[in-house]
Amino acid sequence: MSNNETTGEVTEAQIAVHWQEEEYFYPSTEFIAQANMTDKGIFDRFSLDNIPECYKEYADLLTWDKYWEKTLDTSDAPCWKWFVGGKINVSYNCIDRHLAQYKNKAAFIYVPEPEQEPHQPITYQELYVRVNEMAALLRDFAGVKTGDRVTIHMPMVPELPITMLACARLGAIHSVVFGGFSGRACGERIGDSGSKILVTMDAYYRSGKLLEHKDKADEAVKVADEEGVTVEKVLVWQRYPGKSSSKTPMQEGRDFFVNDVLKQYWGQRVEPVQMPAEAPLFLMYTSGTTGRPKGCQHSTGGYLAYVAGTSKYVQDIHPEDVYWCMADIGWITGHSYIVYGPLALAATSIIFEGVPTYPDAGRAWRIAQQLDVNIFHTAPTTVRMLRKAGPDEPPKYDYHFKHMTTVGEPIEPAVWRWYYEVVGKGEAAIVDTWWQTENGGFLCSTIPALHGMKPGSAGPAVPGIHPIIYDEDGNEVPAGSNKAGNICIQNPWPGAFQTIWGDRDRYVRQYYERYCKDPNSKDWRAWPYLTGDAAMQAPDGYYRILGRIDDVINVAGHRLGTKEIESACLLVQEVAEASVVPMADEIRGRVPVIFVSLKPGFSPSEEIQKKVVLSVEDTIGKIARPAAVYIVHDMPKTRSGKIMRRVLAAITNRVDVGDITTLANPEVVEEVKKMVQS
Ligand code: PRX
């Protein structure tokens, strides 16, 4: 399936589990009766021939300051510009326009992790006030102007979307870094985006502990400085306003408590800046094939139109629904489907601070019961975790979901069934949504009232998305042939990212070069978008996603670059070489396993293993913590000296190592096998 065989790389797709075709499940008549989308005609309206004009239907869900003149401008192919000439403000669309009808309705309900702390509903009116005041602070105290980047490194608290929406109100570009990432990872992203302002929080709860967070800001500022970017102000929200929850001192003249400074801005209102539709709204960094994460640049009008449309038709969100997406806002799922999509539709969106199995396996279902959640959204890794921790918990609680989502990784049919029967009580329609940070919103999923659900398959493409599967040589794999290949999208769509921040060449190279039909063409038909996933399509048109074809590991639904992890290992003084491979894991889908060899003069020790783990955690974050670190005396290599990751991955996953006769050092294979498999 991939030419990686010859280069010695291994891909997730090659260790994918190929489960059997499953039968269909159908949504209930009650669900269909209330669904937002019950018209099969949507697929004709969004046919390939109707690209790009069909997307007017999504853009019309929004309130424009100035209507656009051109739906799609392809003159700078493959950097697509949507709704050109249009002016719009995202914060206005997510807040102000709902006030007349919904000012007293909860926009967010914040659920702190400690159960003794009360839930905090934030009405649309209150959100309006808080976003305006924060926007005034950012503009007048921090000097943030339209187009400036603001890095936000925060946990799951309402002050996070408040800060994002305040940036959007000003037309400033936010760059949210997942709260669990290390200070170093945050600093590198500040360096890349050139943001002069860092917004953070002093502490947050996770598994019952109030974790220090401000220390990461100090590290981030230091790293950004090494990258040539001076952070002028660090704005620190407090988990308990007025009370210090962090031991890290504030630096005079640089660090400020937001709630102190905000007092000067109480009652202030900031006119939403009318932004060009194609102005960037935010950056979201993600892992790729090289060591450095890339900043996916998302647009204002196109992005909001796409997340509003897909939230309405795939998530089936109505204003009266109580919607809970358990992702972190620090990932694209949280941006699109906790904040922007739901708020554009005037929904009530829950923000949960903690882990869903703390203090016990019933926590998530107690929240669902108490808030009467009816739409639930999470990743297979969390479903597996909840199933393991409390397989019989959900029926003990009185809640009823009409709709559930899975996102981020393939879901095994057995896990899907537990989700459907036990969590959803057989009542909820499920959508398995396949997409990526780069895409802004869903690519493949069933439309819940229109299609049957097939466990283990993401479903057909959503309206307006037209996938195509190519083989290695650029031939089209016949549609519906159940043959695996590299899945691409033939057409642009408004949610797609615009470029990689500061690196247009890398954007073109990585996503559009492989199957480009004519590099000089200004016609979008010449530029299929390479997703980087392997997939197969069944005769019924449903796609099954097999995993990444590049050096990316999908850990618990989150992307990590093997090169990023390897670079972190090489920071350990004793380490000469490092190789990271994905290992199938019962709960997290895939986990990284590390092999290192040492420089001459050093011998293997537990201490070195620990140093490697620490270096990975410090450089990236705990999410990248390896399942194991093996110190080998040599790596399996080709005669040209390339490490054969394929062999290491095969050993780790206890599958056949294949042909090793061409290795320079085949004897190493047995040695590594003994170490790993005994
Ligand atoms: O391999 C695919 C997998 O997650 C990758 C994208 O990761 P990220 O950019 O972090 O975004 C995750 C949330 C949108 C994809 O290239 N993936 C995502 N959703 C699914 C999936 N694999 C199988 N089924 C899915 N539903």
XYZ file of C-alpha atoms and ligand atoms in Angstrom:
704
model
C 0.000 0.000 0.000
C 2.889 2.328 0.546
C 6.366 2.757 -0.748
C 7.447 2.924 2.882
C 8.167 -0.791 2.589
C 11.226 0.055 0.597
C 12.383 2.879 2.835
C 11.985 0.785 5.962
C 9.327 2.990 7.548
C 6.248 1.524 9.099
C 2.825 3.035 9.031
C -0.227 2.736 11.196
C -2.127 1.490 8.216
C 0.178 -1.499 7.988
C -0.642 -2.604 11.499
C -4.332 -1.785 11.143
C -6.804 -4.360 12.357
C -9.073 -5.376 9.527
C -12.346 -6.301 11.055
C -15.200 -7.864 9.190
C -18.007 -6.071 7.441
C -20.820 -5.401 9.863
C -24.581 -5.130 9.593
C -26.449 -1.819 9.665
C -28.193 -0.216 12.600
C -30.916 2.343 11.986
C -31.889 5.515 13.812
C -35.245 5.580 15.580
C -38.325 7.199 14.098
C -38.265 9.666 17.029
C -34.800 10.749 16.014
C -35.716 11.103 12.365
C -38.849 13.086 13.229
C -36.819 15.803 14.933
C -33.658 15.728 12.776
C -32.300 18.838 11.084
C -31.487 17.003 7.866
C -33.944 14.487 6.411
C -33.678 15.423 2.747
C -31.582 13.075 0.610
C -31.584 15.818 -2.016
C -28.751 17.458 -0.105
C -26.344 15.081 -1.848
C -27.496 16.265 -5.265
C -27.277 19.871 -4.193
C -23.705 19.264 -2.954
C -22.622 17.158 -5.941
C -19.179 17.567 -7.517
C -20.753 19.605 -10.299
C -22.180 22.058 -7.796
C -18.847 22.820 -6.110
C -18.321 25.573 -5.010
C -21.720 27.273 -5.224
C -23.485 24.671 -3.065
C -21.654 25.994 -0.034
C -23.817 29.108 -0.125
C -26.256 26.940 1.835
C -23.796 26.761 4.761
C -22.664 30.377 4.497
C -26.302 31.456 4.702
C -26.482 30.017 8.213
C -24.332 32.983 9.234
C -24.920 36.714 9.564
C -22.665 38.644 7.204
C -21.701 42.284 7.567
C -21.178 42.307 3.849
C -22.241 39.492 1.530
C -19.449 37.946 -0.557
C -18.948 38.460 -4.289
C -17.073 35.306 -5.253
C -17.760 31.928 -3.672
C -14.334 30.445 -4.434
C -11.212 32.162 -5.669
C -8.659 29.669 -7.024
C -6.180 32.171 -8.452
C -3.527 31.248 -5.862
C -4.073 27.469 -6.178
C -3.892 25.398 -4.017
C -4.456 28.143 -1.440
C -8.216 28.442 -1.752
C -10.115 31.556 -0.770
C -13.786 31.220 0.113
C -16.544 33.830 0.096
C -14.250 36.513 -1.211
C -15.385 40.087 -0.693
C -17.493 39.038 2.293
C -17.059 40.627 5.722
C -17.980 38.858 8.916
C -17.152 38.640 12.618
C -17.061 35.248 14.316
C -17.684 36.518 17.830
C -20.744 38.436 16.610
C -22.057 35.281 14.934
C -21.464 33.104 17.999
C -22.823 35.579 20.561
C -24.368 38.950 19.669
C -26.813 37.734 17.076
C -28.332 35.263 19.545
C -29.022 37.818 22.260
C -32.457 38.944 21.111
C -33.842 35.420 21.350
C -31.484 33.567 23.682
C -29.764 35.996 26.022
C -30.936 34.117 29.091
C -30.002 30.679 27.756
C -26.756 28.933 28.718
C -24.095 29.164 26.024
C -21.711 27.103 28.149
C -22.172 25.074 31.273
C -18.868 24.654 33.029
C -18.464 21.473 35.067
C -15.437 21.708 37.379
C -13.737 18.432 38.162
C -14.274 18.527 41.958
C -17.858 17.369 42.409
C -18.430 19.632 45.388
C -17.928 22.694 43.155
C -21.197 23.774 41.552
C -21.717 23.786 37.801
C -21.455 27.245 36.278
C -23.883 28.089 33.493
C -22.792 31.079 31.410
C -25.688 32.633 29.560
C -25.308 34.206 26.130
C -25.724 37.618 27.798
C -22.987 36.860 30.304
C -20.735 35.488 27.595
C -21.323 38.675 25.643
C -20.239 40.775 28.609
C -17.197 38.677 29.456
C -15.963 38.441 25.871
C -16.337 42.185 25.410
C -14.407 42.940 28.583
C -11.649 40.505 27.670
C -11.492 41.953 24.155
C -11.107 45.428 25.666
C -8.309 44.151 27.901
C -6.502 42.456 25.042
C -6.765 45.538 22.875
C -6.123 48.315 25.370
C -3.925 46.658 27.979
C -2.063 44.068 25.925
C -1.973 46.079 22.701
C -3.439 43.293 20.559
C -4.362 44.447 17.089
C -6.227 42.839 14.200
C -3.989 40.188 12.624
C -1.736 39.771 15.700
C -1.241 36.263 17.032
C -2.170 35.430 20.621
C -1.040 32.124 22.093
C -3.409 30.564 24.611
C -2.171 27.689 26.777
C -5.084 26.827 29.011
C -7.006 23.939 30.517
C -10.710 23.200 30.034
C -12.285 26.212 31.698
C -14.743 28.773 30.262
C -12.052 31.444 30.287
C -10.477 29.555 27.380
C -13.315 30.077 24.868
C -13.885 33.541 26.335
C -10.293 34.404 25.371
C -10.674 32.805 21.939
C -13.887 34.697 21.233
C -12.309 37.938 22.488
C -9.506 37.452 19.943
C -12.073 36.736 17.236
C -13.933 39.922 18.163
C -10.756 41.910 17.475
C -9.800 39.944 14.382
C -6.693 38.699 16.198
C -5.484 35.189 15.367
C -5.535 32.810 18.307
C -3.215 29.874 18.608
C -4.459 27.545 21.324
C -1.920 25.037 22.589
C -3.349 21.945 24.295
C -3.064 22.493 28.073
C -1.374 19.126 28.581
C 1.523 20.076 26.313
C 4.791 21.038 27.956
C 6.094 24.580 28.337
C 8.702 23.792 25.696
C 6.064 22.681 23.170
C 4.125 25.866 23.897
C 7.271 27.992 23.515
C 8.079 26.477 20.131
C 4.581 27.295 18.924
C 4.894 30.871 20.227
C 8.187 31.094 18.357
C 6.667 29.859 15.117
C 3.583 32.048 15.255
C 5.415 35.130 16.548
C 2.910 35.924 19.266
C 3.856 38.571 21.761
C 1.073 37.697 24.173
C 0.622 34.451 26.082
C -2.622 33.796 27.915
C -2.491 31.038 30.517
C -3.917 29.900 33.843
C -2.333 29.302 37.213
C -3.648 25.786 37.846
C -6.351 23.248 37.043
C -7.758 19.981 38.303
C -6.954 16.623 36.868
C -7.747 13.324 38.604
C -8.314 15.045 41.915
C -5.099 17.058 41.942
C -4.786 20.783 41.477
C -1.957 20.858 38.944
C 0.508 23.704 38.663
C 0.319 25.300 35.212
C 1.932 28.741 35.459
C 5.420 27.162 35.523
C 4.866 26.092 31.928
C 4.390 29.723 30.915
C 7.826 30.625 32.270
C 9.403 27.790 30.322
C 7.421 28.741 27.202
C 8.610 32.346 27.344
C 12.204 31.160 27.695
C 11.954 28.801 24.730
C 10.192 31.439 22.601
C 13.030 33.816 23.439
C 15.557 31.253 22.177
C 13.525 31.181 18.973
C 13.812 34.937 18.686
C 10.339 35.902 19.873
C 9.936 38.073 22.957
C 6.715 37.565 24.842
C 5.748 40.985 26.164
C 2.911 40.042 28.447
C 1.797 36.849 30.132
C -1.848 37.098 31.127
C -2.703 34.633 33.882
C -6.281 33.613 34.624
C -6.743 32.255 38.138
C -8.563 28.980 38.751
C -9.983 30.668 41.853
C -10.106 34.416 41.084
C -8.324 36.436 43.747
C -6.572 33.400 45.189
C -3.206 32.044 44.189
C -3.180 28.376 43.201
C 0.336 28.370 41.792
C 3.705 28.395 43.488
C 5.444 29.935 40.492
C 6.125 33.629 41.131
C 4.752 36.322 38.858
C 7.369 38.287 36.985
C 6.995 42.007 37.618
C 6.113 43.951 34.491
C 5.516 40.828 32.393
C 2.959 38.690 34.216
C -0.508 39.946 35.127
C -3.549 38.333 36.706
C -6.372 38.745 34.234
C -9.047 39.106 36.894
C -7.156 42.012 38.492
C -6.643 43.875 35.243
C -10.173 43.139 34.005
C -11.620 45.449 36.653
C -10.466 48.405 34.584
C -12.542 47.125 31.669
C -15.777 46.258 33.409
C -18.725 47.396 31.388
C -16.690 48.061 28.264
C -18.026 47.032 24.886
C -15.886 46.391 21.819
C -17.362 46.766 18.371
C -16.801 43.449 16.511
C -14.241 44.034 13.763
C -15.705 43.291 10.330
C -13.164 40.818 8.993
C -12.614 39.706 5.410
C -14.010 36.178 5.062
C -10.583 34.865 4.114
C -8.691 36.471 7.044
C -7.156 33.854 9.357
C -9.222 33.091 12.469
C -6.790 30.789 14.222
C -3.746 28.556 14.018
C -3.823 24.993 15.249
C -0.497 23.222 15.399
C -0.338 19.567 14.500
C 2.294 16.909 13.963
C 3.589 15.996 10.577
C 6.383 14.049 9.005
C 9.164 16.326 10.176
C 10.210 17.217 13.700
C 8.528 20.617 13.754
C 4.789 20.897 14.272
C 3.031 22.934 11.629
C 0.531 25.712 12.197
C -2.614 24.971 10.246
C -4.128 28.321 9.342
C -7.915 28.367 9.396
C -10.075 31.040 7.844
C -12.856 33.179 9.246
C -15.908 32.932 6.973
C -15.277 29.569 5.317
C -14.380 27.852 8.566
C -17.376 29.186 10.463
C -19.745 28.320 7.621
C -18.417 24.779 7.480
C -18.555 24.095 11.217
C -22.027 25.644 11.459
C -23.308 23.486 8.581
C -21.793 20.250 9.847
C -22.836 20.933 13.459
C -26.369 21.385 12.244
C -26.622 18.391 9.932
C -24.127 15.845 11.278
C -24.258 16.707 14.978
C -27.972 17.494 14.657
C -27.652 20.403 17.068
C -30.753 22.482 17.775
C -30.712 25.500 20.097
C -32.718 23.571 22.709
C -30.268 20.654 22.845
C -27.775 20.111 25.654
C -24.617 19.138 23.909
C -21.540 17.636 25.506
C -18.358 17.093 23.551
C -15.762 15.614 25.857
C -12.758 16.553 23.692
C -10.330 19.233 24.824
C -10.746 22.694 23.321
C -6.969 22.591 22.765
C -7.538 20.231 19.811
C -9.384 20.926 16.589
C -12.419 18.900 17.724
C -12.872 21.285 20.625
C -12.470 24.388 18.461
C -14.980 23.238 15.865
C -17.407 21.192 17.916
C -17.310 22.594 21.461
C -16.928 26.263 20.651
C -17.527 27.565 17.136
C -20.052 25.151 15.573
C -22.367 24.814 18.579
C -22.242 28.528 19.419
C -22.942 29.539 15.834
C -26.184 27.544 16.261
C -27.031 29.010 19.700
C -26.596 25.656 21.417
C -25.703 24.935 25.026
C -22.239 23.403 25.099
C -20.727 21.760 28.169
C -17.146 22.336 29.226
C -15.818 19.666 31.561
C -12.567 20.317 33.361
C -11.564 16.836 34.389
C -11.204 13.222 33.450
C -14.441 11.302 32.935
C -13.490 8.386 35.181
C -12.645 10.520 38.223
C -13.556 10.017 41.024
C -15.283 6.905 39.678
C -16.552 5.317 36.498
C -20.007 6.864 36.910
C -18.888 10.493 36.752
C -19.606 11.078 33.074
C -23.088 9.591 33.374
C -23.878 11.607 36.504
C -23.072 14.759 34.551
C -25.249 13.563 31.675
C -28.104 12.881 34.088
C -27.794 16.102 36.013
C -27.613 18.379 32.978
C -29.965 16.246 30.876
C -27.409 16.020 28.078
C -28.941 14.704 24.862
C -26.002 14.884 22.424
C -22.738 13.240 23.428
C -19.442 13.378 21.560
C -16.181 11.620 22.386
C -13.281 9.539 21.042
C -13.051 5.747 20.875
C -10.167 5.850 23.330
C -12.471 7.392 25.950
C -15.237 4.935 25.126
C -12.763 2.084 25.679
C -11.606 3.644 28.927
C -15.162 4.126 30.213
C -16.076 0.604 29.183
C -13.111 -0.851 31.003
C -13.634 1.242 34.132
C -17.375 0.665 34.425
C -19.024 -1.537 31.816
C -22.306 -1.576 33.760
C -22.419 2.042 34.892
C -24.538 3.847 32.270
C -27.882 2.078 33.019
C -27.631 3.241 36.626
C -28.204 6.818 35.510
C -31.299 8.421 34.094
C -30.172 10.199 30.958
C -31.168 9.808 27.333
C -28.944 10.598 24.396
C -30.579 11.146 21.019
C -27.226 11.345 19.256
C -23.641 10.281 19.888
C -20.419 10.928 17.989
C -17.076 9.207 17.828
C -14.046 10.929 16.412
C -10.306 10.629 16.077
C -9.599 6.941 15.490
C -11.244 3.856 14.126
C -13.666 2.290 16.604
C -13.723 -1.480 16.934
C -17.192 -2.976 16.294
C -17.273 -4.543 19.797
C -16.605 -1.152 21.376
C -19.103 0.486 19.025
C -21.776 -1.967 20.175
C -21.150 -1.185 23.834
C -21.355 2.514 23.002
C -24.620 1.950 21.143
C -26.319 -0.509 23.474
C -25.050 0.508 26.904
C -24.085 4.193 26.678
C -26.738 5.093 24.114
C -29.266 2.643 25.621
C -30.116 1.612 22.062
C -31.812 4.995 21.574
C -29.087 7.187 20.115
C -28.046 7.590 16.507
C -24.248 7.304 16.259
C -22.009 9.109 13.813
C -18.384 8.006 13.322
C -16.729 11.158 12.039
C -13.462 11.024 10.138
C -11.490 14.229 9.634
C -8.284 16.006 10.588
C -6.890 19.178 12.111
C -6.330 20.499 8.592
C -9.947 20.036 7.553
C -11.843 22.295 9.954
C -14.774 19.875 10.057
C -16.022 16.427 9.115
C -15.052 14.660 5.881
C -16.804 11.317 6.251
C -19.750 10.433 8.431
C -23.268 9.208 8.069
C -25.949 11.897 8.125
C -27.767 10.485 11.112
C -31.365 10.521 9.852
C -30.445 9.562 6.293
C -28.057 6.619 6.602
C -27.787 3.381 8.493
C -24.856 3.100 10.871
C -22.243 0.454 10.188
C -19.935 -0.274 13.142
C -16.269 0.118 12.231
C -16.905 2.305 9.174
C -16.877 6.076 9.159
C -19.626 6.090 6.561
C -19.946 7.866 3.245
C -18.516 11.322 2.619
C -20.540 14.204 4.058
C -22.321 16.543 1.609
C -19.872 18.507 -0.535
C -16.886 16.231 0.140
C -15.805 14.005 -2.741
C -13.123 11.481 -1.792
C -11.060 9.475 -4.216
C -8.658 6.644 -3.405
C -5.397 6.458 -5.341
C -2.801 3.719 -5.410
C 0.922 4.343 -5.190
C 1.186 5.034 -8.911
C -1.603 7.561 -9.022
C -4.203 5.215 -10.477
C -7.682 5.541 -9.120
C -8.707 2.572 -6.988
C -12.177 1.614 -8.260
C -14.930 3.051 -6.068
C -16.555 0.495 -3.799
C -13.895 -2.144 -4.458
C -12.846 -2.649 -0.826
C -9.239 -2.138 -1.947
C -6.965 -0.078 0.257
C -5.162 2.986 -0.999
C -4.393 6.596 -0.197
C -7.562 8.551 0.361
C -7.679 12.067 -1.093
C -10.406 14.678 -1.433
C -11.030 15.855 -4.986
C -12.504 19.248 -4.228
C -11.906 22.206 -1.930
C -14.423 22.898 0.838
C -14.768 25.990 3.036
C -13.517 24.393 6.271
C -10.151 23.402 4.806
C -7.071 25.151 6.180
C -5.593 27.846 3.991
C -1.907 27.128 4.347
C 0.761 26.224 6.883
C 1.601 29.385 8.786
C 4.708 30.838 7.246
C 5.422 27.836 5.029
C 3.351 27.744 1.879
C 5.883 25.435 0.184
C 5.501 22.805 2.852
C 1.711 23.108 2.517
C 1.841 22.472 -1.212
C 4.450 19.740 -0.929
C 2.787 17.799 1.801
C -0.856 17.982 0.832
C -1.094 18.666 -2.869
C 2.053 17.617 -4.698
C 1.639 13.855 -4.625
C -1.352 13.516 -6.943
C -1.318 16.944 -8.568
C -2.327 16.767 -12.218
C -0.739 20.048 -13.261
C 1.274 22.240 -10.892
C 0.496 25.326 -12.977
C -3.224 24.820 -12.986
C -5.575 27.317 -11.370
C -8.408 24.817 -11.602
C -9.169 23.057 -8.324
C -9.807 19.816 -10.233
C -6.058 19.500 -10.748
C -5.335 19.490 -7.010
C -6.557 16.474 -5.009
C -5.893 16.942 -1.274
C -3.775 14.141 0.234
C -5.135 13.261 3.670
C -2.231 11.020 4.714
C -4.615 8.198 5.635
C -5.107 4.815 4.051
C -8.713 3.813 3.507
C -10.952 1.436 1.616
C -14.458 1.907 0.307
C -17.084 -0.852 0.483
C -19.642 -1.377 -2.303
C -22.231 0.540 -0.234
C -20.010 3.647 -0.429
C -18.935 3.540 3.222
C -15.285 4.277 3.966
C -13.194 2.419 6.453
C -10.155 4.357 7.647
C -7.078 2.218 8.215
C -4.704 4.769 9.737
C -1.827 7.028 8.824
C 0.477 6.332 5.907
C 3.163 8.722 7.146
C 5.361 9.108 10.224
C 2.474 10.047 12.439
C 1.110 7.973 15.296
C -2.458 8.453 16.396
C -2.280 8.096 20.185
C -5.643 8.109 21.945
C -7.064 10.074 19.019
C -4.239 12.624 18.994
C -1.531 13.004 16.450
C 2.109 12.706 17.386
C 4.995 12.801 14.963
C 7.490 9.961 15.370
C 10.236 12.427 14.446
C 9.196 14.763 17.260
C 9.454 11.933 19.773
C 12.757 10.745 18.328
C 14.250 14.222 18.565
C 13.227 14.337 22.229
C 15.042 11.016 22.844
C 18.191 12.336 21.204
C 18.337 15.150 23.756
C 19.381 12.539 26.320
C 23.150 12.695 26.459
C 23.737 8.917 26.385
C 21.453 8.232 23.415
C 23.024 7.715 19.996
C 20.020 6.649 17.930
C 16.301 6.510 18.529
C 13.424 4.933 16.709
C 9.772 5.195 17.615
C 7.092 2.794 16.446
C 3.357 2.552 17.059
C 2.097 -0.352 19.181
C -1.544 -1.420 19.155
C -3.088 -0.751 22.567
C -6.365 -1.967 24.017
C -7.421 1.431 25.360
C -5.443 4.121 23.542
C -5.567 2.640 20.048
C -1.853 3.170 19.457
C 0.945 4.028 21.855
C 4.559 4.929 21.081
C 7.267 2.399 21.868
C 10.842 3.649 21.825
C 14.037 1.889 20.847
C 17.328 3.583 21.587
C 20.936 2.616 21.169
C 23.635 4.256 23.268
C 26.800 6.133 22.479
C 30.043 4.161 23.006
C 31.090 3.927 26.630
C 27.594 3.854 28.099
C 25.790 0.760 29.308
C 22.060 0.221 29.481
C 20.414 1.199 32.748
C 17.008 1.935 34.162
C 18.190 5.468 34.751
C 18.733 6.035 31.024
C 15.285 4.611 30.285
C 13.795 7.040 32.793
C 15.736 9.935 31.275
C 14.287 9.102 27.865
C 10.734 9.069 29.233
C 11.308 12.367 31.039
C 12.774 13.994 27.980
C 9.731 13.008 25.911
C 7.384 14.347 28.586
C 9.307 17.596 28.945
C 9.648 18.187 25.239
C 6.141 17.270 24.133
C 3.951 16.429 27.113
C 2.684 13.434 29.044
C 0.461 12.441 26.139
C 3.553 11.219 24.293
C 4.778 9.065 27.178
C 6.028 5.784 25.682
C 4.620 2.417 26.723
C 8.191 1.069 26.835
C 11.758 2.147 26.216
C 14.091 -0.580 24.987
C 17.825 -0.072 24.975
C 19.237 -2.175 22.165
C 22.850 -2.578 21.312
C 22.113 -1.931 17.652
C 19.075 -1.164 15.495
C 18.095 -3.361 12.555
C 19.453 -1.481 9.539
C 19.539 -1.632 5.785
C 22.945 -1.843 4.110
C 22.751 1.883 3.524
C 22.394 2.400 7.264
C 18.707 3.252 7.479
C 16.902 2.043 10.593
C 14.232 -0.498 9.656
C 11.294 0.751 11.679
C 9.105 -1.812 9.937
C 11.020 -4.604 11.652
C 10.877 -2.948 15.058
C 7.151 -2.340 14.685
C 6.526 -5.912 13.590
C 8.374 -7.225 16.632
C 6.552 -4.829 18.942
C 3.168 -5.841 17.553
C 4.100 -9.535 17.416
C 3.481 -9.876 13.713
C 5.662 -11.454 11.074
C 8.853 -9.427 10.525
C 8.835 -10.272 6.834
C 11.938 -10.470 4.719
C 15.038 -9.520 6.694
C 17.649 -11.001 4.428
C 18.550 -7.612 3.041
C 19.432 -6.238 6.455
C 23.020 -5.326 7.165
C 22.705 -6.940 10.608
C 19.939 -9.585 10.609
C 21.222 -11.068 13.877
C 19.921 -8.023 15.732
C 16.362 -9.095 14.966
C 16.489 -12.149 17.239
C 18.091 -10.152 19.985
C 15.417 -7.448 19.865
C 12.696 -10.082 19.651
C 13.951 -11.740 22.815
C 14.000 -8.430 24.627
C 10.524 -7.352 23.558
C 8.584 -10.577 23.388
C 9.903 -12.505 26.399
O -5.781 8.974 10.905
C -6.963 9.748 10.980
C -7.463 9.734 12.395
O -6.942 10.896 13.012
C -6.158 11.643 12.082
C -6.344 13.110 12.309
O -5.879 13.459 13.568
P -6.064 14.928 14.100
O -5.602 15.890 13.090
O -5.435 14.980 15.451
O -7.619 15.125 14.252
C -8.338 14.316 15.106
C -9.764 14.785 15.221
C -10.382 15.318 14.017
C -6.664 11.207 10.745
O -5.709 11.444 9.742
N -8.935 9.768 12.478
C -9.696 10.841 12.765
N -10.990 10.484 12.825
C -11.067 9.171 12.549
C -9.755 8.714 12.313
N -9.499 7.430 11.982
C -10.552 6.595 11.871
N -11.837 6.962 12.086
C -12.147 8.233 12.435
N -13.411 8.562 12.679
